[in-house]
């Protein structure tokens, strides 16, 4: 587990919050009159700023000459790259109160007691672990490894076991929220990170489609998502070729429909997104 945790923590640097009493740096005088300006608010992140303006994190870092994304203070004025348009992340409208004849909504702080659901599977027998949209693919972030998928979904969305197996770990990981690891056979594991509620314990036998957790926002980024990793023989591999094809027009269109202001960084080779 140590090597895996270290890899996740390295990739997690993309979600450093803008906080602390540091003095905000001045804008570059040769550029401040040519670009839009965004003033970082407490708990802002580069990822959220990129979402809002429809630009990539890489372009924000390059234009503002940011050398350490963990040392960005609230009040810092960021230049927005050309082409950026303000794309507000709109919250879902409030649901009407249930009638007396309707069942009460399922509490998000409880594990549902339900039978495993039937999920479409890929050629290798794996299913998508959550109903969401891919925000970051398998690859690298600014030269750092991102050995899994970041799948955006509303806070509290149920997380399913991608395949039947035995839970070999269920608990918190420093800097990465609650984590579940399931072994599916010799050398085959799936990892489910950034969850808000754990619904299984170490040693449990789980079926494909069984609820094992709920999606969380462990880093306080305001963008809840599930981190999903597939490992074979001790090495992370790209999960998507082993998962069924999504019946959607495109990841970008689906992301916009769900309220994520994402754009060009949803590509196979570049991520510019979450941990």
Short mmCIF file of C-alpha atoms in Angstrom, two decimals:
data_model
loop_
_atom_site.label_atom_id
_atom_site.label_comp_id
_atom_site.label_asym_id
_atom_site.label_seq_id
_atom_site.Cartn_x
_atom_site.Cartn_y
_atom_site.Cartn_z
CA UNK A 1 0.00 0.00 0.00
CA UNK A 2 2.86 2.45 0.60
CA UNK A 3 3.84 2.76 -3.06
CA UNK A 4 0.25 3.22 -4.15
CA UNK A 5 -0.42 5.87 -1.49
CA UNK A 6 2.71 7.79 -2.48
CA UNK A 7 1.61 7.80 -6.13
CA UNK A 8 -1.84 9.12 -5.23
CA UNK A 9 -0.41 11.84 -3.03
CA UNK A 10 1.90 12.98 -5.84
CA UNK A 11 -1.01 13.29 -8.25
CA UNK A 12 -3.14 14.99 -5.58
CA UNK A 13 -1.10 18.19 -5.77
CA UNK A 14 -3.52 19.49 -8.40
CA UNK A 15 -6.16 20.09 -5.76
CA UNK A 16 -4.19 22.30 -3.36
CA UNK A 17 -6.54 24.89 -1.83
CA UNK A 18 -5.89 28.60 -2.00
CA UNK A 19 -5.47 29.45 1.66
CA UNK A 20 -3.13 30.92 4.22
CA UNK A 21 -1.97 34.40 5.17
CA UNK A 22 0.67 34.76 2.45
CA UNK A 23 0.91 38.08 0.60
CA UNK A 24 -0.64 37.74 -2.87
CA UNK A 25 1.94 38.27 -5.64
CA UNK A 26 1.54 41.17 -8.04
CA UNK A 27 0.41 40.53 -11.61
CA UNK A 28 3.01 40.70 -14.34
CA UNK A 29 2.79 44.34 -15.56
CA UNK A 30 3.37 43.35 -19.18
CA UNK A 31 0.32 41.07 -19.22
CA UNK A 32 -2.21 42.41 -16.68
CA UNK A 33 -3.89 44.70 -19.23
CA UNK A 34 -4.24 41.98 -21.88
CA UNK A 35 -6.08 39.23 -19.99
CA UNK A 36 -9.07 38.76 -17.77
CA UNK A 37 -8.28 38.56 -14.04
CA UNK A 38 -9.68 36.19 -11.41
CA UNK A 39 -9.07 36.86 -7.70
CA UNK A 40 -8.70 33.59 -5.77
CA UNK A 41 -11.20 33.13 -2.95
CA UNK A 42 -10.68 31.01 0.19
CA UNK A 43 -10.88 27.30 -0.73
CA UNK A 44 -10.51 28.12 -4.45
CA UNK A 45 -8.38 25.70 -6.47
CA UNK A 46 -6.77 25.90 -9.89
CA UNK A 47 -9.09 23.12 -10.99
CA UNK A 48 -12.23 25.06 -10.01
CA UNK A 49 -10.93 28.22 -11.69
CA UNK A 50 -10.23 26.21 -14.85
CA UNK A 51 -13.76 24.76 -14.71
CA UNK A 52 -15.30 28.20 -14.30
CA UNK A 53 -13.55 29.80 -17.26
CA UNK A 54 -13.38 26.77 -19.55
CA UNK A 55 -9.59 26.68 -19.76
CA UNK A 56 -6.98 24.10 -18.83
CA UNK A 57 -5.04 23.98 -15.59
CA UNK A 58 -1.83 23.69 -17.60
CA UNK A 59 -2.54 27.03 -19.33
CA UNK A 60 -3.29 28.73 -15.98
CA UNK A 61 -0.01 27.47 -14.53
CA UNK A 62 2.02 28.48 -17.58
CA UNK A 63 0.52 31.95 -18.04
CA UNK A 64 0.85 32.85 -14.35
CA UNK A 65 4.29 31.23 -14.00
CA UNK A 66 3.13 29.17 -11.01
CA UNK A 67 5.98 27.04 -9.68
CA UNK A 68 4.28 25.45 -6.68
CA UNK A 69 0.51 24.88 -6.82
CA UNK A 70 0.42 24.21 -3.06
CA UNK A 71 1.50 27.76 -2.20
CA UNK A 72 -1.20 29.87 -3.82
CA UNK A 73 -2.78 32.32 -1.37
CA UNK A 74 -6.35 33.56 -1.24
CA UNK A 75 -6.37 37.00 -2.85
CA UNK A 76 -3.93 36.01 -5.58
CA UNK A 77 -4.94 37.56 -8.92
CA UNK A 78 -4.73 35.05 -11.74
CA UNK A 79 -4.57 35.90 -15.42
CA UNK A 80 -7.10 33.92 -17.48
CA UNK A 81 -5.77 32.55 -20.81
CA UNK A 82 -7.24 33.73 -24.11
CA UNK A 83 -10.54 32.12 -24.99
CA UNK A 84 -11.60 31.62 -21.38
CA UNK A 85 -15.29 32.28 -20.76
CA UNK A 86 -16.89 32.35 -17.36
CA UNK A 87 -18.73 29.05 -16.95
CA UNK A 88 -20.49 29.05 -13.61
CA UNK A 89 -21.01 25.66 -11.98
CA UNK A 90 -24.71 25.88 -11.27
CA UNK A 91 -26.12 23.88 -8.38
CA UNK A 92 -29.01 21.56 -9.02
CA UNK A 93 -32.43 23.08 -8.27
CA UNK A 94 -33.80 22.14 -4.90
CA UNK A 95 -35.97 19.04 -4.94
CA UNK A 96 -39.56 19.55 -3.76
CA UNK A 97 -40.41 18.21 -0.32
CA UNK A 98 -41.73 14.63 -0.49
CA UNK A 99 -45.43 14.07 -0.04
CA UNK A 100 -46.66 12.00 2.86
CA UNK A 101 -47.49 9.18 0.45
CA UNK A 102 -43.95 9.13 -0.94
CA UNK A 103 -40.99 7.39 0.73
CA UNK A 104 -38.49 9.71 2.38
CA UNK A 105 -35.31 10.34 0.37
CA UNK A 106 -32.40 8.06 1.13
CA UNK A 107 -30.02 9.68 3.68
CA UNK A 108 -26.56 10.28 2.26
CA UNK A 109 -24.89 9.40 5.54
CA UNK A 110 -26.24 5.84 5.55
CA UNK A 111 -25.39 2.74 3.54
CA UNK A 112 -28.37 1.52 1.50
CA UNK A 113 -29.59 -1.98 2.25
CA UNK A 114 -30.26 -3.27 -1.23
CA UNK A 115 -29.32 -6.20 -3.43
CA UNK A 116 -26.51 -5.77 -5.99
CA UNK A 117 -27.68 -4.08 -9.19
CA UNK A 118 -27.16 -5.53 -12.66
CA UNK A 119 -24.52 -3.46 -14.47
CA UNK A 120 -23.23 -3.61 -18.06
CA UNK A 121 -19.76 -5.12 -18.18
CA UNK A 122 -16.77 -4.90 -20.47
CA UNK A 123 -14.88 -7.75 -22.07
CA UNK A 124 -12.77 -8.24 -18.93
CA UNK A 125 -15.81 -8.43 -16.65
CA UNK A 126 -15.47 -4.97 -15.08
CA UNK A 127 -18.36 -2.49 -14.72
CA UNK A 128 -18.34 1.27 -14.18
CA UNK A 129 -18.20 1.81 -10.40
CA UNK A 130 -20.36 4.94 -10.35
CA UNK A 131 -22.88 6.76 -12.54
CA UNK A 132 -20.80 9.81 -13.40
CA UNK A 133 -18.64 11.53 -15.97
CA UNK A 134 -14.90 11.12 -16.49
CA UNK A 135 -13.12 14.33 -15.44
CA UNK A 136 -9.58 12.96 -15.64
CA UNK A 137 -8.27 9.94 -17.50
CA UNK A 138 -5.41 7.55 -16.92
CA UNK A 139 -2.13 9.29 -17.78
CA UNK A 140 -0.04 12.10 -16.36
CA UNK A 141 -0.57 15.54 -14.84
CA UNK A 142 2.28 17.96 -15.42
CA UNK A 143 4.69 15.05 -15.56
CA UNK A 144 3.28 13.40 -12.43
CA UNK A 145 1.52 10.03 -12.79
CA UNK A 146 -2.27 9.80 -12.62
CA UNK A 147 -2.73 6.02 -12.52
CA UNK A 148 -6.53 5.95 -12.58
CA UNK A 149 -9.77 7.75 -13.46
CA UNK A 150 -11.42 10.71 -11.71
CA UNK A 151 -15.18 10.23 -12.18
CA UNK A 152 -17.33 13.22 -11.22
CA UNK A 153 -20.68 12.52 -9.53
CA UNK A 154 -22.90 14.31 -7.00
CA UNK A 155 -21.89 14.08 -3.36
CA UNK A 156 -23.28 10.90 -1.81
CA UNK A 157 -23.78 9.00 -5.09
CA UNK A 158 -23.52 5.26 -4.45
CA UNK A 159 -20.30 3.50 -5.50
CA UNK A 160 -20.59 -0.08 -6.77
CA UNK A 161 -18.03 -2.86 -6.78
CA UNK A 162 -16.77 -3.02 -10.36
CA UNK A 163 -16.37 -6.78 -10.14
CA UNK A 164 -16.92 -9.51 -7.54
CA UNK A 165 -14.13 -10.08 -5.06
CA UNK A 166 -12.86 -9.74 -1.49
CA UNK A 167 -12.34 -6.43 0.31
CA UNK A 168 -8.67 -6.29 1.31
CA UNK A 169 -8.71 -2.72 2.66
CA UNK A 170 -11.42 -0.33 3.87
CA UNK A 171 -10.41 2.81 5.71
CA UNK A 172 -8.88 6.29 5.51
CA UNK A 173 -5.70 7.14 3.63
CA UNK A 174 -3.91 10.37 4.57
CA UNK A 175 -4.71 13.07 2.03
CA UNK A 176 -6.97 10.80 0.00
CA UNK A 177 -10.15 10.32 2.02
CA UNK A 178 -11.73 6.93 2.59
CA UNK A 179 -10.50 4.13 0.36
CA UNK A 180 -11.80 0.65 -0.54
CA UNK A 181 -9.59 -1.96 -2.24
CA UNK A 182 -11.11 -5.14 -3.68
CA UNK A 183 -9.11 -8.16 -4.86
CA UNK A 184 -10.66 -10.01 -7.82
CA UNK A 185 -8.16 -12.83 -8.14
CA UNK A 186 -4.39 -13.30 -8.06
CA UNK A 187 -2.82 -9.90 -8.76
CA UNK A 188 -6.06 -8.14 -9.82
CA UNK A 189 -7.31 -5.24 -7.67
CA UNK A 190 -9.65 -2.26 -7.98
CA UNK A 191 -9.19 0.86 -5.84
CA UNK A 192 -11.99 3.29 -4.92
CA UNK A 193 -10.78 6.55 -3.36
CA UNK A 194 -12.16 9.96 -2.31
CA UNK A 195 -15.29 8.36 -0.83
CA UNK A 196 -17.36 9.97 1.90
CA UNK A 197 -18.89 6.86 3.44
CA UNK A 198 -17.59 3.28 3.59
CA UNK A 199 -20.18 0.49 3.37
CA UNK A 200 -17.91 -2.58 3.53
CA UNK A 201 -15.22 -3.91 5.84
CA UNK A 202 -11.96 -5.73 5.28
CA UNK A 203 -12.64 -9.40 4.59
CA UNK A 204 -16.13 -8.86 3.13
CA UNK A 205 -17.05 -10.74 -0.05
CA UNK A 206 -18.74 -8.39 -2.52
CA UNK A 207 -20.64 -8.92 -5.76
CA UNK A 208 -20.45 -6.79 -8.88
CA UNK A 209 -22.98 -3.98 -8.48
CA UNK A 210 -22.97 -4.12 -4.68
CA UNK A 211 -22.84 -0.73 -2.94
CA UNK A 212 -19.47 -0.38 -1.21
CA UNK A 213 -19.27 3.39 -0.55
CA UNK A 214 -20.62 6.83 -1.41
CA UNK A 215 -18.88 9.54 -3.43
CA UNK A 216 -17.22 12.20 -1.29
CA UNK A 217 -15.30 15.46 -1.41
CA UNK A 218 -12.49 14.58 0.98
CA UNK A 219 -10.28 17.47 -0.06
CA UNK A 220 -12.94 20.17 0.31
CA UNK A 221 -12.58 21.10 -3.38
CA UNK A 222 -16.31 21.49 -3.99
CA UNK A 223 -16.05 19.04 -6.90
CA UNK A 224 -17.03 15.59 -5.57
CA UNK A 225 -15.68 12.66 -7.55
CA UNK A 226 -14.57 9.04 -7.25
CA UNK A 227 -10.95 8.06 -7.84
CA UNK A 228 -10.97 4.63 -9.54
CA UNK A 229 -7.86 2.57 -10.19
CA UNK A 230 -7.30 -0.89 -11.69
CA UNK A 231 -4.15 -2.83 -10.87
CA UNK A 232 -2.85 -6.07 -12.35
CA UNK A 233 0.32 -7.78 -11.13
CA UNK A 234 1.16 -4.77 -8.97
CA UNK A 235 0.98 -2.24 -11.82
CA UNK A 236 -1.76 0.33 -12.52
CA UNK A 237 -3.36 -0.11 -15.94
CA UNK A 238 -5.84 2.02 -17.88
CA UNK A 239 -9.32 0.94 -16.70
CA UNK A 240 -11.29 2.30 -19.67
CA UNK A 241 -10.43 -0.43 -22.23
CA UNK A 242 -11.76 -2.98 -19.71
CA UNK A 243 -14.99 -1.10 -19.02
CA UNK A 244 -18.13 -1.08 -21.20
CA UNK A 245 -18.53 1.79 -23.64
CA UNK A 246 -20.71 4.59 -22.29
CA UNK A 247 -23.88 5.16 -24.32
CA UNK A 248 -23.42 8.93 -24.45
CA UNK A 249 -22.70 11.38 -27.30
CA UNK A 250 -19.44 12.53 -25.70
CA UNK A 251 -17.82 12.96 -22.30
CA UNK A 252 -17.70 16.73 -22.78
CA UNK A 253 -21.42 16.97 -23.59
CA UNK A 254 -22.29 14.77 -20.62
CA UNK A 255 -20.05 16.83 -18.34
CA UNK A 256 -21.75 20.06 -19.40
CA UNK A 257 -25.20 18.50 -18.91
CA UNK A 258 -24.27 17.60 -15.34
CA UNK A 259 -23.00 21.09 -14.54
CA UNK A 260 -19.23 20.67 -14.99
CA UNK A 261 -17.75 23.52 -17.05
CA UNK A 262 -15.12 21.27 -18.58
CA UNK A 263 -13.69 21.54 -22.07
CA UNK A 264 -10.45 20.74 -23.83
CA UNK A 265 -8.60 18.83 -21.11
CA UNK A 266 -10.76 15.68 -21.42
CA UNK A 267 -8.28 13.96 -23.73
CA UNK A 268 -6.57 10.57 -23.55
CA UNK A 269 -3.05 11.94 -23.15
CA UNK A 270 -3.52 15.10 -21.09
CA UNK A 271 -5.55 15.47 -17.93
CA UNK A 272 -5.28 18.94 -16.39
CA UNK A 273 -7.82 17.97 -13.76
CA UNK A 274 -8.31 16.20 -10.46
CA UNK A 275 -5.88 13.99 -8.57
#
